[in-house]
Amino acid sequence: CYSFGLNSDGRLGLGDLVKRNSPQKINFGGNNNNKIEEIFVGTSHSFAMTFQEKENNNISKIYCWGNNFSGKLGIGNNEKNQY
């Protein structure tokens, strides 16, 4: 999954607030074995659901980033979250 653009409030999911003019790969928790199942986007925040196959079970995770106004990221607070 790649992102680029202005990056206000960490909307690109790259862990910083730096503007990107070309596509940059989003690193989901440092694990390159995650496969993107779905992506959900809002005006100023995004979510990605990943899937990873393991030997005896499968693991799904949800990553969120961007503006956390009114707790939109669901992380239990209203603080800005860059990734």
PDB file of N, CA and C in Angstrom:
ATOM      1  N   CYS A   1       0.849  -1.155   0.000  1.00  0.00           N
ATOM      2  CA  CYS A   1       0.000   0.000   0.000  1.00  0.00           C
ATOM      3  C   CYS A   1       0.908   1.236   0.000  1.00  0.00           C
ATOM      4  N   TYR A   2       0.601   2.187  -0.848  1.00  0.00           N
ATOM      5  CA  TYR A   2       1.412   3.393  -0.987  1.00  0.00           C
ATOM      6  C   TYR A   2       0.562   4.642  -0.761  1.00  0.00           C
ATOM      7  N   SER A   3       1.199   5.723  -0.342  1.00  0.00           N
ATOM      8  CA  SER A   3       0.499   6.986  -0.171  1.00  0.00           C
ATOM      9  C   SER A   3       1.416   8.148  -0.530  1.00  0.00           C
ATOM     10  N   PHE A   4       0.814   9.270  -0.899  1.00  0.00           N
ATOM     11  CA  PHE A   4       1.569  10.489  -1.147  1.00  0.00           C
ATOM     12  C   PHE A   4       0.634  11.691  -1.035  1.00  0.00           C
ATOM     13  N   GLY A   5       1.210  12.868  -0.809  1.00  0.00           N
ATOM     14  CA  GLY A   5       0.414  14.077  -0.694  1.00  0.00           C
ATOM     15  C   GLY A   5       0.892  14.986   0.418  1.00  0.00           C
ATOM     16  N   LEU A   6       0.000  15.880   0.865  1.00  0.00           N
ATOM     17  CA  LEU A   6       0.336  16.922   1.829  1.00  0.00           C
ATOM     18  C   LEU A   6       0.721  16.365   3.197  1.00  0.00           C
ATOM     19  N   ASN A   7       0.049  15.356   3.706  1.00  0.00           N
ATOM     20  CA  ASN A   7       0.358  14.676   4.952  1.00  0.00           C
ATOM     21  C   ASN A   7       0.002  15.474   6.203  1.00  0.00           C
ATOM     22  N   SER A   8      -1.003  16.347   6.126  1.00  0.00           N
ATOM     23  CA  SER A   8      -1.492  17.037   7.323  1.00  0.00           C
ATOM     24  C   SER A   8      -1.984  16.006   8.327  1.00  0.00           C
ATOM     25  N   ASP A   9      -1.678  16.193   9.587  1.00  0.00           N
ATOM     26  CA  ASP A   9      -2.115  15.295  10.671  1.00  0.00           C
ATOM     27  C   ASP A   9      -1.644  13.856  10.491  1.00  0.00           C
ATOM     28  N   GLY A  10      -0.613  13.632   9.698  1.00  0.00           N
ATOM     29  CA  GLY A  10      -0.124  12.267   9.491  1.00  0.00           C
ATOM     30  C   GLY A  10      -1.047  11.423   8.641  1.00  0.00           C
ATOM     31  N   ARG A  11      -1.792  12.043   7.758  1.00  0.00           N
ATOM     32  CA  ARG A  11      -2.797  11.353   6.945  1.00  0.00           C
ATOM     33  C   ARG A  11      -2.226  10.292   6.013  1.00  0.00           C
ATOM     34  N   LEU A  12      -0.926  10.337   5.758  1.00  0.00           N
ATOM     35  CA  LEU A  12      -0.330   9.366   4.843  1.00  0.00           C
ATOM     36  C   LEU A  12       0.041   8.050   5.517  1.00  0.00           C
ATOM     37  N   GLY A  13       0.063   8.019   6.846  1.00  0.00           N
ATOM     38  CA  GLY A  13       0.394   6.784   7.549  1.00  0.00           C
ATOM     39  C   GLY A  13       1.863   6.416   7.504  1.00  0.00           C
ATOM     40  N   LEU A  14       2.727   7.406   7.356  1.00  0.00           N
ATOM     41  CA  LEU A  14       4.164   7.158   7.242  1.00  0.00           C
ATOM     42  C   LEU A  14       4.923   7.458   8.529  1.00  0.00           C
ATOM     43  N   GLY A  15       4.211   7.854   9.590  1.00  0.00           N
ATOM     44  CA  GLY A  15       4.850   8.081  10.882  1.00  0.00           C
ATOM     45  C   GLY A  15       5.425   9.467  11.071  1.00  0.00           C
ATOM     46  N   ASP A  16       5.115  10.391  10.156  1.00  0.00           N
ATOM     47  CA  ASP A  16       5.619  11.751  10.285  1.00  0.00           C
ATOM     48  C   ASP A  16       4.620  12.720   9.651  1.00  0.00           C
ATOM     49  N   LEU A  17       5.018  13.974   9.523  1.00  0.00           N
ATOM     50  CA  LEU A  17       4.158  15.006   8.938  1.00  0.00           C
ATOM     51  C   LEU A  17       4.767  15.599   7.672  1.00  0.00           C
ATOM     52  N   VAL A  18       5.702  14.909   7.046  1.00  0.00           N
ATOM     53  CA  VAL A  18       6.432  15.404   5.874  1.00  0.00           C
ATOM     54  C   VAL A  18       5.609  15.192   4.604  1.00  0.00           C
ATOM     55  N   LYS A  19       5.506  16.246   3.784  1.00  0.00           N
ATOM     56  CA  LYS A  19       4.825  16.171   2.493  1.00  0.00           C
ATOM     57  C   LYS A  19       5.577  15.216   1.561  1.00  0.00           C
ATOM     58  N   ARG A  20       4.855  14.401   0.809  1.00  0.00           N
ATOM     59  CA  ARG A  20       5.466  13.471  -0.147  1.00  0.00           C
ATOM     60  C   ARG A  20       4.915  13.742  -1.549  1.00  0.00           C
ATOM     61  N   ASN A  21       5.816  13.958  -2.504  1.00  0.00           N
ATOM     62  CA  ASN A  21       5.412  14.220  -3.882  1.00  0.00           C
ATOM     63  C   ASN A  21       5.338  12.955  -4.726  1.00  0.00           C
ATOM     64  N   SER A  22       5.905  11.875  -4.212  1.00  0.00           N
ATOM     65  CA  SER A  22       5.857  10.603  -4.942  1.00  0.00           C
ATOM     66  C   SER A  22       5.382   9.504  -3.989  1.00  0.00           C
ATOM     67  N   PRO A  23       4.815   8.430  -4.519  1.00  0.00           N
ATOM     68  CA  PRO A  23       4.285   7.352  -3.667  1.00  0.00           C
ATOM     69  C   PRO A  23       5.347   6.763  -2.738  1.00  0.00           C
ATOM     70  N   GLN A  24       4.965   6.583  -1.465  1.00  0.00           N
ATOM     71  CA  GLN A  24       5.825   5.992  -0.443  1.00  0.00           C
ATOM     72  C   GLN A  24       5.121   4.769   0.126  1.00  0.00           C
ATOM     73  N   LYS A  25       5.843   3.688   0.332  1.00  0.00           N
ATOM     74  CA  LYS A  25       5.255   2.469   0.868  1.00  0.00           C
ATOM     75  C   LYS A  25       4.947   2.632   2.358  1.00  0.00           C
ATOM     76  N   ILE A  26       3.733   2.243   2.756  1.00  0.00           N
ATOM     77  CA  ILE A  26       3.341   2.258   4.162  1.00  0.00           C
ATOM     78  C   ILE A  26       3.795   0.952   4.786  1.00  0.00           C
ATOM     79  N   ASN A  27       4.518   1.035   5.904  1.00  0.00           N
ATOM     80  CA  ASN A  27       5.039  -0.139   6.592  1.00  0.00           C
ATOM     81  C   ASN A  27       4.120  -0.464   7.767  1.00  0.00           C
ATOM     82  N   PHE A  28       3.294  -1.443   7.642  1.00  0.00           N
ATOM     83  CA  PHE A  28       2.315  -1.802   8.663  1.00  0.00           C
ATOM     84  C   PHE A  28       2.962  -2.594   9.792  1.00  0.00           C
ATOM     85  N   GLY A  29       3.378  -1.877  10.827  1.00  0.00           N
ATOM     86  CA  GLY A  29       3.945  -2.510  12.004  1.00  0.00           C
ATOM     87  C   GLY A  29       5.252  -3.235  11.761  1.00  0.00           C
ATOM     88  N   GLY A  30       5.983  -2.878  10.725  1.00  0.00           N
ATOM     89  CA  GLY A  30       7.271  -3.496  10.441  1.00  0.00           C
ATOM     90  C   GLY A  30       7.179  -4.902   9.875  1.00  0.00           C
ATOM     91  N   ASN A  31       5.978  -5.356   9.571  1.00  0.00           N
ATOM     92  CA  ASN A  31       5.792  -6.712   9.084  1.00  0.00           C
ATOM     93  C   ASN A  31       5.427  -6.689   7.609  1.00  0.00           C
ATOM     94  N   ASN A  32       6.318  -7.170   6.765  1.00  0.00           N
ATOM     95  CA  ASN A  32       6.066  -7.176   5.325  1.00  0.00           C
ATOM     96  C   ASN A  32       5.236  -8.372   4.877  1.00  0.00           C
ATOM     97  N   ASN A  33       4.889  -9.281   5.808  1.00  0.00           N
ATOM     98  CA  ASN A  33       4.072 -10.432   5.452  1.00  0.00           C
ATOM     99  C   ASN A  33       2.580 -10.132   5.512  1.00  0.00           C
ATOM    100  N   ASN A  34       2.219  -8.939   5.985  1.00  0.00           N
ATOM    101  CA  ASN A  34       0.817  -8.560   6.049  1.00  0.00           C
ATOM    102  C   ASN A  34       0.283  -8.288   4.649  1.00  0.00           C
ATOM    103  N   LYS A  35      -0.900  -8.782   4.372  1.00  0.00           N
ATOM    104  CA  LYS A  35      -1.580  -8.506   3.114  1.00  0.00           C
ATOM    105  C   LYS A  35      -2.752  -7.585   3.414  1.00  0.00           C
ATOM    106  N   ILE A  36      -2.940  -6.577   2.587  1.00  0.00           N
ATOM    107  CA  ILE A  36      -4.038  -5.645   2.780  1.00  0.00           C
ATOM    108  C   ILE A  36      -5.339  -6.319   2.352  1.00  0.00           C
ATOM    109  N   GLU A  37      -6.294  -6.369   3.277  1.00  0.00           N
ATOM    110  CA  GLU A  37      -7.625  -6.907   2.976  1.00  0.00           C
ATOM    111  C   GLU A  37      -8.559  -5.800   2.511  1.00  0.00           C
ATOM    112  N   GLU A  38      -8.595  -4.709   3.281  1.00  0.00           N
ATOM    113  CA  GLU A  38      -9.469  -3.590   2.963  1.00  0.00           C
ATOM    114  C   GLU A  38      -8.848  -2.290   3.442  1.00  0.00           C
ATOM    115  N   ILE A  39      -9.208  -1.209   2.780  1.00  0.00           N
ATOM    116  CA  ILE A  39      -8.794   0.120   3.196  1.00  0.00           C
ATOM    117  C   ILE A  39     -10.041   0.984   3.301  1.00  0.00           C
ATOM    118  N   PHE A  40     -10.132   1.739   4.390  1.00  0.00           N
ATOM    119  CA  PHE A  40     -11.242   2.647   4.632  1.00  0.00           C
ATOM    120  C   PHE A  40     -10.666   4.043   4.801  1.00  0.00           C
ATOM    121  N   VAL A  41     -11.226   5.031   4.127  1.00  0.00           N
ATOM    122  CA  VAL A  41     -10.702   6.386   4.233  1.00  0.00           C
ATOM    123  C   VAL A  41     -11.795   7.374   4.608  1.00  0.00           C
ATOM    124  N   GLY A  42     -11.408   8.352   5.411  1.00  0.00           N
ATOM    125  CA  GLY A  42     -12.272   9.460   5.767  1.00  0.00           C
ATOM    126  C   GLY A  42     -11.672  10.736   5.207  1.00  0.00           C
ATOM    127  N   THR A  43     -12.204  11.858   5.596  1.00  0.00           N
ATOM    128  CA  THR A  43     -11.698  13.139   5.116  1.00  0.00           C
ATOM    129  C   THR A  43     -10.261  13.382   5.569  1.00  0.00           C
ATOM    130  N   SER A  44      -9.940  12.989   6.801  1.00  0.00           N
ATOM    131  CA  SER A  44      -8.606  13.277   7.333  1.00  0.00           C
ATOM    132  C   SER A  44      -8.006  12.112   8.111  1.00  0.00           C
ATOM    133  N   HIS A  45      -8.510  10.904   7.904  1.00  0.00           N
ATOM    134  CA  HIS A  45      -7.966   9.724   8.583  1.00  0.00           C
ATOM    135  C   HIS A  45      -8.226   8.487   7.723  1.00  0.00           C
ATOM    136  N   SER A  46      -7.476   7.427   7.990  1.00  0.00           N
ATOM    137  CA  SER A  46      -7.598   6.195   7.213  1.00  0.00           C
ATOM    138  C   SER A  46      -7.425   4.974   8.097  1.00  0.00           C
ATOM    139  N   PHE A  47      -7.945   3.854   7.641  1.00  0.00           N
ATOM    140  CA  PHE A  47      -7.807   2.571   8.311  1.00  0.00           C
ATOM    141  C   PHE A  47      -7.430   1.528   7.266  1.00  0.00           C
ATOM    142  N   ALA A  48      -6.628   0.565   7.652  1.00  0.00           N
ATOM    143  CA  ALA A  48      -6.313  -0.563   6.783  1.00  0.00           C
ATOM    144  C   ALA A  48      -6.453  -1.844   7.597  1.00  0.00           C
ATOM    145  N   MET A  49      -7.116  -2.831   7.035  1.00  0.00           N
ATOM    146  CA  MET A  49      -7.228  -4.132   7.677  1.00  0.00           C
ATOM    147  C   MET A  49      -6.277  -5.079   6.956  1.00  0.00           C
ATOM    148  N   THR A  50      -5.361  -5.669   7.724  1.00  0.00           N
ATOM    149  CA  THR A  50      -4.376  -6.574   7.140  1.00  0.00           C
ATOM    150  C   THR A  50      -4.679  -8.017   7.540  1.00  0.00           C
ATOM    151  N   PHE A  51      -4.105  -8.928   6.788  1.00  0.00           N
ATOM    152  CA  PHE A  51      -4.310 -10.354   6.995  1.00  0.00           C
ATOM    153  C   PHE A  51      -2.962 -11.041   6.843  1.00  0.00           C
ATOM    154  N   GLN A  52      -2.663 -11.949   7.764  1.00  0.00           N
ATOM    155  CA  GLN A  52      -1.413 -12.698   7.689  1.00  0.00           C
ATOM    156  C   GLN A  52      -1.697 -14.161   7.960  1.00  0.00           C
ATOM    157  N   GLU A  53      -1.248 -15.020   7.065  1.00  0.00           N
ATOM    158  CA  GLU A  53      -1.428 -16.459   7.247  1.00  0.00           C
ATOM    159  C   GLU A  53      -0.302 -17.010   8.115  1.00  0.00           C
ATOM    160  N   LYS A  54      -0.661 -17.758   9.128  1.00  0.00           N
ATOM    161  CA  LYS A  54       0.294 -18.442   9.995  1.00  0.00           C
ATOM    162  C   LYS A  54       0.066 -19.946   9.837  1.00  0.00           C
ATOM    163  N   GLU A  55       0.915 -20.746  10.427  1.00  0.00           N
ATOM    164  CA  GLU A  55       0.819 -22.200  10.290  1.00  0.00           C
ATOM    165  C   GLU A  55      -0.545 -22.742  10.691  1.00  0.00           C
ATOM    166  N   ASN A  56      -0.989 -22.442  11.893  1.00  0.00           N
ATOM    167  CA  ASN A  56      -2.240 -23.016  12.385  1.00  0.00           C
ATOM    168  C   ASN A  56      -3.362 -22.011  12.564  1.00  0.00           C
ATOM    169  N   ASN A  57      -3.108 -20.759  12.277  1.00  0.00           N
ATOM    170  CA  ASN A  57      -4.170 -19.756  12.398  1.00  0.00           C
ATOM    171  C   ASN A  57      -3.851 -18.552  11.524  1.00  0.00           C
ATOM    172  N   ASN A  58      -4.842 -17.723  11.322  1.00  0.00           N
ATOM    173  CA  ASN A  58      -4.685 -16.506  10.541  1.00  0.00           C
ATOM    174  C   ASN A  58      -4.844 -15.311  11.468  1.00  0.00           C
ATOM    175  N   ILE A  59      -4.108 -14.255  11.181  1.00  0.00           N
ATOM    176  CA  ILE A  59      -4.130 -13.077  12.029  1.00  0.00           C
ATOM    177  C   ILE A  59      -4.589 -11.872  11.213  1.00  0.00           C
ATOM    178  N   SER A  60      -5.596 -11.179  11.704  1.00  0.00           N
ATOM    179  CA  SER A  60      -6.044  -9.926  11.105  1.00  0.00           C
ATOM    180  C   SER A  60      -5.748  -8.792  12.071  1.00  0.00           C
ATOM    181  N   LYS A  61      -5.309  -7.657  11.533  1.00  0.00           N
ATOM    182  CA  LYS A  61      -5.036  -6.477  12.351  1.00  0.00           C
ATOM    183  C   LYS A  61      -5.600  -5.256  11.643  1.00  0.00           C
ATOM    184  N   ILE A  62      -5.941  -4.248  12.444  1.00  0.00           N
ATOM    185  CA  ILE A  62      -6.404  -2.986  11.894  1.00  0.00           C
ATOM    186  C   ILE A  62      -5.417  -1.896  12.289  1.00  0.00           C
ATOM    187  N   TYR A  63      -4.977  -1.118  11.311  1.00  0.00           N
ATOM    188  CA  TYR A  63      -4.074   0.003  11.529  1.00  0.00           C
ATOM    189  C   TYR A  63      -4.837   1.280  11.205  1.00  0.00           C
ATOM    190  N   CYS A  64      -4.589   2.341  11.971  1.00  0.00           N
ATOM    191  CA  CYS A  64      -5.277   3.602  11.741  1.00  0.00           C
ATOM    192  C   CYS A  64      -4.284   4.745  11.857  1.00  0.00           C
ATOM    193  N   TRP A  65      -4.561   5.830  11.129  1.00  0.00           N
ATOM    194  CA  TRP A  65      -3.685   6.982  11.173  1.00  0.00           C
ATOM    195  C   TRP A  65      -4.429   8.217  10.704  1.00  0.00           C
ATOM    196  N   GLY A  66      -3.874   9.381  11.029  1.00  0.00           N
ATOM    197  CA  GLY A  66      -4.444  10.651  10.605  1.00  0.00           C
ATOM    198  C   GLY A  66      -5.001  11.453  11.760  1.00  0.00           C
ATOM    199  N   ASN A  67      -5.944  12.326  11.456  1.00  0.00           N
ATOM    200  CA  ASN A  67      -6.542  13.212  12.438  1.00  0.00           C
ATOM    201  C   ASN A  67      -7.439  12.414  13.373  1.00  0.00           C
ATOM    202  N   ASN A  68      -7.229  12.572  14.666  1.00  0.00           N
ATOM    203  CA  ASN A  68      -7.981  11.828  15.671  1.00  0.00           C
ATOM    204  C   ASN A  68      -9.037  12.712  16.352  1.00  0.00           C
ATOM    205  N   PHE A  69      -9.497  13.740  15.668  1.00  0.00           N
ATOM    206  CA  PHE A  69     -10.504  14.642  16.212  1.00  0.00           C
ATOM    207  C   PHE A  69     -11.732  13.849  16.656  1.00  0.00           C
ATOM    208  N   SER A  70     -12.184  14.101  17.852  1.00  0.00           N
ATOM    209  CA  SER A  70     -13.349  13.409  18.441  1.00  0.00           C
ATOM    210  C   SER A  70     -13.130  11.897  18.556  1.00  0.00           C
ATOM    211  N   GLY A  71     -11.868  11.467  18.615  1.00  0.00           N
ATOM    212  CA  GLY A  71     -11.578  10.041  18.795  1.00  0.00           C
ATOM    213  C   GLY A  71     -11.876   9.193  17.577  1.00  0.00           C
ATOM    214  N   LYS A  72     -11.817   9.759  16.386  1.00  0.00           N
ATOM    215  CA  LYS A  72     -12.168   9.047  15.149  1.00  0.00           C
ATOM    216  C   LYS A  72     -11.333   7.795  14.903  1.00  0.00           C
ATOM    217  N   LEU A  73     -10.124   7.743  15.473  1.00  0.00           N
ATOM    218  CA  LEU A  73      -9.264   6.583  15.231  1.00  0.00           C
ATOM    219  C   LEU A  73      -9.578   5.403  16.146  1.00  0.00           C
ATOM    220  N   GLY A  74     -10.393   5.635  17.168  1.00  0.00           N
ATOM    221  CA  GLY A  74     -10.779   4.541  18.057  1.00  0.00           C
ATOM    222  C   GLY A  74      -9.654   4.021  18.931  1.00  0.00           C
ATOM    223  N   ILE A  75      -8.730   4.897  19.325  1.00  0.00           N
ATOM    224  CA  ILE A  75      -7.577   4.464  20.123  1.00  0.00           C
ATOM    225  C   ILE A  75      -7.707   4.872  21.587  1.00  0.00           C
ATOM    226  N   GLY A  76      -8.900   5.335  21.989  1.00  0.00           N
ATOM    227  CA  GLY A  76      -9.156   5.629  23.390  1.00  0.00           C
ATOM    228  C   GLY A  76      -8.792   7.029  23.850  1.00  0.00           C
ATOM    229  N   ASN A  77      -8.409   7.919  22.920  1.00  0.00           N
ATOM    230  CA  ASN A  77      -8.118   9.298  23.277  1.00  0.00           C
ATOM    231  C   ASN A  77      -8.368  10.190  22.066  1.00  0.00           C
ATOM    232  N   ASN A  78      -8.084  11.490  22.216  1.00  0.00           N
ATOM    233  CA  ASN A  78      -8.258  12.446  21.117  1.00  0.00           C
ATOM    234  C   ASN A  78      -6.930  13.004  20.635  1.00  0.00           C
ATOM    235  N   GLU A  79      -5.825  12.374  20.999  1.00  0.00           N
ATOM    236  CA  GLU A  79      -4.501  12.866  20.627  1.00  0.00           C
ATOM    237  C   GLU A  79      -4.220  12.585  19.156  1.00  0.00           C
ATOM    238  N   LYS A  80      -3.405  13.466  18.549  1.00  0.00           N
ATOM    239  CA  LYS A  80      -3.006  13.236  17.162  1.00  0.00           C
ATOM    240  C   LYS A  80      -2.204  11.942  17.086  1.00  0.00           C
ATOM    241  N   ASN A  81      -2.420  11.210  16.031  1.00  0.00           N
ATOM    242  CA  ASN A  81      -1.721   9.940  15.838  1.00  0.00           C
ATOM    243  C   ASN A  81      -1.207   9.903  14.403  1.00  0.00           C
ATOM    244  N   GLN A  82       0.096   9.756  14.251  1.00  0.00           N
ATOM    245  CA  GLN A  82       0.674   9.758  12.906  1.00  0.00           C
ATOM    246  C   GLN A  82       0.724   8.369  12.297  1.00  0.00           C
ATOM    247  N   TYR A  83       0.550   7.346  13.124  1.00  0.00           N
ATOM    248  CA  TYR A  83       0.506   5.971  12.602  1.00  0.00           C
ATOM    249  C   TYR A  83       0.083   5.027  13.669  1.00  0.00           C
TER     250      TYR A  83
END
